[in-house]
Amino acid sequence: MTDTPLPSESPLTGNVLFYSQPEPITIEAHGDLGVNATDNPYAFIAQSHLVPLTVTEFAPAALSYPVIFLGDTKQPVAVMGLGEGQNLFIDAAGALRGDCYIPAYARRYPFVFANDQEQNRMILCIDRAAPFVAKGGEVPLFVNGEPSDYVNAAMEFCNNFEGERQRTESFVALLNELDLFDTREAVFTPRDEQGNPGQPQKLAEYQAVSEDKLKALSPEKLAELRDNGALGQIYAHLPSLLGWDGLIALAVQRSNAPAGNA
């Protein structure tokens, strides 16, 4: 498998969240492009309430968001809002809160690997639609006909991310094998001005590790999970689920804010 930013003669496969125009980086197509500095580099996630995570990010992400599993693949994600089109950690100007963890999935943007199945390799791509990618940009993609240090650093980051992605798939497969997942619901009970509870509202349905199933494992299996690091990641995931209350508080705060500050 090659991981050099070379042109591809065969089709690339896969659609990637947040990337609207990914293109394999080549000197012919992108030799005059660069990336400009921007005050709000994460504005592109403002309309998403979910951002994918890798397993080694569970602990730092859990300090900011609920970490849950979604879909048939049980993709781990950070929950950044209570519904589609709402990210409670991005303000109206596109600025990310300075006290929250930034998932690697977002930090690698505008770069991403695409799968070239015919040649069995990963190709480094850039989202040509990213607003801070422009002709004559401050940080060039190529210098003297070769990938710049910036592109090489992006290559290394994406390479590491791919390794973490594969590690995450193995982690989820292990939890599936042990039948540790349960379906859960996040529920909000509103209260009136007198503090009386109203009708409970379901915010989300998702997969999470079952503490009861975890406790039922044999001592030998628990020791195995401890030794391979999976138990530590599970223990980071579980307390993160308390973060739903924090999301609700942020949503209430935003709804009560003046329109110009929302």
JSON list of N, CA and C in Angstrom, two decimals, residues 12-58:
[
{"chain": "A", "resi": 12, "resn": "LEU", "atom": "N", "xyz": [-11.53, 6.36, -7.24]},
{"chain": "A", "resi": 12, "resn": "LEU", "atom": "CA", "xyz": [-11.46, 6.36, -5.79]},
{"chain": "A", "resi": 12, "resn": "LEU", "atom": "C", "xyz": [-12.85, 6.06, -5.26]},
{"chain": "A", "resi": 13, "resn": "THR", "atom": "N", "xyz": [-12.90, 5.42, -4.10]},
{"chain": "A", "resi": 13, "resn": "THR", "atom": "CA", "xyz": [-14.19, 5.02, -3.56]},
{"chain": "A", "resi": 13, "resn": "THR", "atom": "C", "xyz": [-14.41, 5.62, -2.20]},
{"chain": "A", "resi": 14, "resn": "GLY", "atom": "N", "xyz": [-15.70, 5.76, -1.85]},
{"chain": "A", "resi": 14, "resn": "GLY", "atom": "CA", "xyz": [-16.05, 6.20, -0.51]},
{"chain": "A", "resi": 14, "resn": "GLY", "atom": "C", "xyz": [-16.49, 7.65, -0.45]},
{"chain": "A", "resi": 15, "resn": "ASN", "atom": "N", "xyz": [-17.53, 7.91, 0.35]},
{"chain": "A", "resi": 15, "resn": "ASN", "atom": "CA", "xyz": [-17.98, 9.26, 0.63]},
{"chain": "A", "resi": 15, "resn": "ASN", "atom": "C", "xyz": [-17.61, 9.59, 2.06]},
{"chain": "A", "resi": 16, "resn": "VAL", "atom": "N", "xyz": [-17.16, 10.82, 2.28]},
{"chain": "A", "resi": 16, "resn": "VAL", "atom": "CA", "xyz": [-16.66, 11.20, 3.59]},
{"chain": "A", "resi": 16, "resn": "VAL", "atom": "C", "xyz": [-17.44, 12.39, 4.11]},
{"chain": "A", "resi": 17, "resn": "LEU", "atom": "N", "xyz": [-17.94, 12.27, 5.34]},
{"chain": "A", "resi": 17, "resn": "LEU", "atom": "CA", "xyz": [-18.69, 13.34, 5.97]},
{"chain": "A", "resi": 17, "resn": "LEU", "atom": "C", "xyz": [-17.89, 14.63, 5.99]},
{"chain": "A", "resi": 18, "resn": "PHE", "atom": "N", "xyz": [-18.53, 15.74, 5.61]},
{"chain": "A", "resi": 18, "resn": "PHE", "atom": "CA", "xyz": [-18.00, 17.10, 5.60]},
{"chain": "A", "resi": 18, "resn": "PHE", "atom": "C", "xyz": [-17.22, 17.45, 4.33]},
{"chain": "A", "resi": 19, "resn": "TYR", "atom": "N", "xyz": [-16.85, 16.48, 3.51]},
{"chain": "A", "resi": 19, "resn": "TYR", "atom": "CA", "xyz": [-16.04, 16.76, 2.32]},
{"chain": "A", "resi": 19, "resn": "TYR", "atom": "C", "xyz": [-16.95, 16.78, 1.10]},
{"chain": "A", "resi": 20, "resn": "SER", "atom": "N", "xyz": [-17.08, 17.94, 0.46]},
{"chain": "A", "resi": 20, "resn": "SER", "atom": "CA", "xyz": [-18.00, 18.06, -0.67]},
{"chain": "A", "resi": 20, "resn": "SER", "atom": "C", "xyz": [-17.30, 17.93, -2.02]},
{"chain": "A", "resi": 21, "resn": "GLN", "atom": "N", "xyz": [-15.99, 18.19, -2.09]},
{"chain": "A", "resi": 21, "resn": "GLN", "atom": "CA", "xyz": [-15.27, 18.09, -3.37]},
{"chain": "A", "resi": 21, "resn": "GLN", "atom": "C", "xyz": [-13.86, 17.56, -3.15]},
{"chain": "A", "resi": 22, "resn": "PRO", "atom": "N", "xyz": [-13.72, 16.33, -2.65]},
{"chain": "A", "resi": 22, "resn": "PRO", "atom": "CA", "xyz": [-12.37, 15.80, -2.42]},
{"chain": "A", "resi": 22, "resn": "PRO", "atom": "C", "xyz": [-11.69, 15.43, -3.73]},
{"chain": "A", "resi": 23, "resn": "GLU", "atom": "N", "xyz": [-10.44, 15.85, -3.89]},
{"chain": "A", "resi": 23, "resn": "GLU", "atom": "CA", "xyz": [-9.67, 15.57, -5.10]},
{"chain": "A", "resi": 23, "resn": "GLU", "atom": "C", "xyz": [-8.29, 15.04, -4.73]},
{"chain": "A", "resi": 24, "resn": "PRO", "atom": "N", "xyz": [-7.81, 13.99, -5.42]},
{"chain": "A", "resi": 24, "resn": "PRO", "atom": "CA", "xyz": [-6.44, 13.54, -5.19]},
{"chain": "A", "resi": 24, "resn": "PRO", "atom": "C", "xyz": [-5.46, 14.67, -5.46]},
{"chain": "A", "resi": 25, "resn": "ILE", "atom": "N", "xyz": [-4.54, 14.92, -4.55]},
{"chain": "A", "resi": 25, "resn": "ILE", "atom": "CA", "xyz": [-3.60, 16.02, -4.69]},
{"chain": "A", "resi": 25, "resn": "ILE", "atom": "C", "xyz": [-2.56, 15.69, -5.76]},
{"chain": "A", "resi": 26, "resn": "THR", "atom": "N", "xyz": [-2.45, 16.56, -6.75]},
{"chain": "A", "resi": 26, "resn": "THR", "atom": "CA", "xyz": [-1.45, 16.41, -7.81]},
{"chain": "A", "resi": 26, "resn": "THR", "atom": "C", "xyz": [-0.83, 17.77, -8.11]},
{"chain": "A", "resi": 27, "resn": "ILE", "atom": "N", "xyz": [0.40, 17.75, -8.59]},
{"chain": "A", "resi": 27, "resn": "ILE", "atom": "CA", "xyz": [1.07, 18.98, -8.96]},
{"chain": "A", "resi": 27, "resn": "ILE", "atom": "C", "xyz": [0.36, 19.65, -10.13]},
{"chain": "A", "resi": 28, "resn": "GLU", "atom": "N", "xyz": [-0.22, 18.82, -11.05]},
{"chain": "A", "resi": 28, "resn": "GLU", "atom": "CA", "xyz": [-0.90, 19.37, -12.22]},
{"chain": "A", "resi": 28, "resn": "GLU", "atom": "C", "xyz": [-2.16, 20.13, -11.83]},
{"chain": "A", "resi": 29, "resn": "ALA", "atom": "N", "xyz": [-2.94, 19.58, -10.92]},
{"chain": "A", "resi": 29, "resn": "ALA", "atom": "CA", "xyz": [-4.22, 20.19, -10.58]},
{"chain": "A", "resi": 29, "resn": "ALA", "atom": "C", "xyz": [-4.12, 21.20, -9.44]},
{"chain": "A", "resi": 30, "resn": "HIS", "atom": "N", "xyz": [-3.09, 21.05, -8.57]},
{"chain": "A", "resi": 30, "resn": "HIS", "atom": "CA", "xyz": [-3.06, 21.84, -7.34]},
{"chain": "A", "resi": 30, "resn": "HIS", "atom": "C", "xyz": [-1.72, 22.53, -7.10]},
{"chain": "A", "resi": 31, "resn": "GLY", "atom": "N", "xyz": [-0.91, 22.60, -8.12]},
{"chain": "A", "resi": 31, "resn": "GLY", "atom": "CA", "xyz": [0.43, 23.17, -7.95]},
{"chain": "A", "resi": 31, "resn": "GLY", "atom": "C", "xyz": [0.42, 24.63, -7.55]},
{"chain": "A", "resi": 32, "resn": "ASP", "atom": "N", "xyz": [-0.63, 25.36, -7.87]},
{"chain": "A", "resi": 32, "resn": "ASP", "atom": "CA", "xyz": [-0.68, 26.78, -7.54]},
{"chain": "A", "resi": 32, "resn": "ASP", "atom": "C", "xyz": [-1.58, 27.07, -6.33]},
{"chain": "A", "resi": 33, "resn": "LEU", "atom": "N", "xyz": [-2.01, 26.03, -5.64]},
{"chain": "A", "resi": 33, "resn": "LEU", "atom": "CA", "xyz": [-2.92, 26.22, -4.51]},
{"chain": "A", "resi": 33, "resn": "LEU", "atom": "C", "xyz": [-2.17, 26.29, -3.19]},
{"chain": "A", "resi": 34, "resn": "GLY", "atom": "N", "xyz": [-2.82, 26.92, -2.23]},
{"chain": "A", "resi": 34, "resn": "GLY", "atom": "CA", "xyz": [-2.31, 26.98, -0.88]},
{"chain": "A", "resi": 34, "resn": "GLY", "atom": "C", "xyz": [-3.46, 27.11, 0.09]},
{"chain": "A", "resi": 35, "resn": "VAL", "atom": "N", "xyz": [-3.14, 27.14, 1.36]},
{"chain": "A", "resi": 35, "resn": "VAL", "atom": "CA", "xyz": [-4.15, 27.25, 2.40]},
{"chain": "A", "resi": 35, "resn": "VAL", "atom": "C", "xyz": [-3.96, 28.56, 3.16]},
{"chain": "A", "resi": 36, "resn": "ASN", "atom": "N", "xyz": [-5.02, 29.32, 3.28]},
{"chain": "A", "resi": 36, "resn": "ASN", "atom": "CA", "xyz": [-4.98, 30.59, 4.01]},
{"chain": "A", "resi": 36, "resn": "ASN", "atom": "C", "xyz": [-5.36, 30.39, 5.47]},
{"chain": "A", "resi": 37, "resn": "ALA", "atom": "N", "xyz": [-4.76, 31.21, 6.32]},
{"chain": "A", "resi": 37, "resn": "ALA", "atom": "CA", "xyz": [-5.13, 31.18, 7.73]},
{"chain": "A", "resi": 37, "resn": "ALA", "atom": "C", "xyz": [-6.58, 31.65, 7.88]},
{"chain": "A", "resi": 38, "resn": "THR", "atom": "N", "xyz": [-7.28, 31.06, 8.83]},
{"chain": "A", "resi": 38, "resn": "THR", "atom": "CA", "xyz": [-8.67, 31.43, 9.07]},
{"chain": "A", "resi": 38, "resn": "THR", "atom": "C", "xyz": [-8.95, 31.45, 10.56]},
{"chain": "A", "resi": 39, "resn": "ASP", "atom": "N", "xyz": [-9.78, 32.37, 10.98]},
{"chain": "A", "resi": 39, "resn": "ASP", "atom": "CA", "xyz": [-10.10, 32.48, 12.40]},
{"chain": "A", "resi": 39, "resn": "ASP", "atom": "C", "xyz": [-10.97, 31.32, 12.88]},
{"chain": "A", "resi": 40, "resn": "ASN", "atom": "N", "xyz": [-11.74, 30.75, 11.95]},
{"chain": "A", "resi": 40, "resn": "ASN", "atom": "CA", "xyz": [-12.70, 29.71, 12.33]},
{"chain": "A", "resi": 40, "resn": "ASN", "atom": "C", "xyz": [-12.53, 28.47, 11.45]},
{"chain": "A", "resi": 41, "resn": "PRO", "atom": "N", "xyz": [-11.46, 27.71, 11.66]},
{"chain": "A", "resi": 41, "resn": "PRO", "atom": "CA", "xyz": [-11.19, 26.56, 10.78]},
{"chain": "A", "resi": 41, "resn": "PRO", "atom": "C", "xyz": [-12.17, 25.41, 10.93]},
{"chain": "A", "resi": 42, "resn": "TYR", "atom": "N", "xyz": [-13.01, 25.44, 11.99]},
{"chain": "A", "resi": 42, "resn": "TYR", "atom": "CA", "xyz": [-13.94, 24.33, 12.20]},
{"chain": "A", "resi": 42, "resn": "TYR", "atom": "C", "xyz": [-15.39, 24.72, 11.95]},
{"chain": "A", "resi": 43, "resn": "ALA", "atom": "N", "xyz": [-15.58, 25.81, 11.22]},
{"chain": "A", "resi": 43, "resn": "ALA", "atom": "CA", "xyz": [-16.94, 26.24, 10.91]},
{"chain": "A", "resi": 43, "resn": "ALA", "atom": "C", "xyz": [-17.68, 25.20, 10.09]},
{"chain": "A", "resi": 44, "resn": "PHE", "atom": "N", "xyz": [-16.96, 24.33, 9.39]},
{"chain": "A", "resi": 44, "resn": "PHE", "atom": "CA", "xyz": [-17.60, 23.35, 8.51]},
{"chain": "A", "resi": 44, "resn": "PHE", "atom": "C", "xyz": [-18.40, 22.30, 9.29]},
{"chain": "A", "resi": 45, "resn": "ILE", "atom": "N", "xyz": [-18.18, 22.17, 10.61]},
{"chain": "A", "resi": 45, "resn": "ILE", "atom": "CA", "xyz": [-18.97, 21.20, 11.38]},
{"chain": "A", "resi": 45, "resn": "ILE", "atom": "C", "xyz": [-20.16, 21.87, 12.09]},
{"chain": "A", "resi": 46, "resn": "ALA", "atom": "N", "xyz": [-20.42, 23.13, 11.78]},
{"chain": "A", "resi": 46, "resn": "ALA", "atom": "CA", "xyz": [-21.46, 23.87, 12.48]},
{"chain": "A", "resi": 46, "resn": "ALA", "atom": "C", "xyz": [-22.85, 23.28, 12.28]},
{"chain": "A", "resi": 47, "resn": "GLN", "atom": "N", "xyz": [-23.06, 22.57, 11.17]},
{"chain": "A", "resi": 47, "resn": "GLN", "atom": "CA", "xyz": [-24.38, 22.02, 10.88]},
{"chain": "A", "resi": 47, "resn": "GLN", "atom": "C", "xyz": [-24.48, 20.54, 11.22]},
{"chain": "A", "resi": 48, "resn": "SER", "atom": "N", "xyz": [-23.51, 20.03, 11.96]},
{"chain": "A", "resi": 48, "resn": "SER", "atom": "CA", "xyz": [-23.53, 18.61, 12.33]},
{"chain": "A", "resi": 48, "resn": "SER", "atom": "C", "xyz": [-23.50, 18.47, 13.84]},
{"chain": "A", "resi": 49, "resn": "HIS", "atom": "N", "xyz": [-24.39, 17.64, 14.37]},
{"chain": "A", "resi": 49, "resn": "HIS", "atom": "CA", "xyz": [-24.41, 17.41, 15.82]},
{"chain": "A", "resi": 49, "resn": "HIS", "atom": "C", "xyz": [-23.60, 16.17, 16.20]},
{"chain": "A", "resi": 50, "resn": "LEU", "atom": "N", "xyz": [-23.03, 15.49, 15.22]},
{"chain": "A", "resi": 50, "resn": "LEU", "atom": "CA", "xyz": [-22.24, 14.28, 15.47]},
{"chain": "A", "resi": 50, "resn": "LEU", "atom": "C", "xyz": [-20.93, 14.36, 14.71]},
{"chain": "A", "resi": 51, "resn": "VAL", "atom": "N", "xyz": [-19.84, 14.00, 15.38]},
{"chain": "A", "resi": 51, "resn": "VAL", "atom": "CA", "xyz": [-18.53, 13.94, 14.73]},
{"chain": "A", "resi": 51, "resn": "VAL", "atom": "C", "xyz": [-17.88, 12.61, 15.11]},
{"chain": "A", "resi": 52, "resn": "PRO", "atom": "N", "xyz": [-17.42, 11.83, 14.12]},
{"chain": "A", "resi": 52, "resn": "PRO", "atom": "CA", "xyz": [-16.81, 10.54, 14.42]},
{"chain": "A", "resi": 52, "resn": "PRO", "atom": "C", "xyz": [-15.58, 10.66, 15.31]},
{"chain": "A", "resi": 53, "resn": "LEU", "atom": "N", "xyz": [-15.36, 9.60, 16.10]},
{"chain": "A", "resi": 53, "resn": "LEU", "atom": "CA", "xyz": [-14.21, 9.52, 16.99]},
{"chain": "A", "resi": 53, "resn": "LEU", "atom": "C", "xyz": [-13.46, 8.22, 16.76]},
{"chain": "A", "resi": 54, "resn": "THR", "atom": "N", "xyz": [-12.17, 8.22, 17.10]},
{"chain": "A", "resi": 54, "resn": "THR", "atom": "CA", "xyz": [-11.43, 6.97, 17.19]},
{"chain": "A", "resi": 54, "resn": "THR", "atom": "C", "xyz": [-11.34, 6.59, 18.67]},
{"chain": "A", "resi": 55, "resn": "VAL", "atom": "N", "xyz": [-11.04, 5.33, 18.92]},
{"chain": "A", "resi": 55, "resn": "VAL", "atom": "CA", "xyz": [-11.12, 4.82, 20.28]},
{"chain": "A", "resi": 55, "resn": "VAL", "atom": "C", "xyz": [-10.14, 5.50, 21.23]},
{"chain": "A", "resi": 56, "resn": "THR", "atom": "N", "xyz": [-8.97, 5.88, 20.74]},
{"chain": "A", "resi": 56, "resn": "THR", "atom": "CA", "xyz": [-8.00, 6.51, 21.63]},
{"chain": "A", "resi": 56, "resn": "THR", "atom": "C", "xyz": [-8.38, 7.95, 22.00]},
{"chain": "A", "resi": 57, "resn": "GLU", "atom": "N", "xyz": [-9.45, 8.46, 21.40]},
{"chain": "A", "resi": 57, "resn": "GLU", "atom": "CA", "xyz": [-9.92, 9.81, 21.72]},
{"chain": "A", "resi": 57, "resn": "GLU", "atom": "C", "xyz": [-11.01, 9.80, 22.79]},
{"chain": "A", "resi": 58, "resn": "PHE", "atom": "N", "xyz": [-11.44, 8.62, 23.23]},
{"chain": "A", "resi": 58, "resn": "PHE", "atom": "CA", "xyz": [-12.57, 8.56, 24.15]},
{"chain": "A", "resi": 58, "resn": "PHE", "atom": "C", "xyz": [-12.34, 9.39, 25.41]}
]
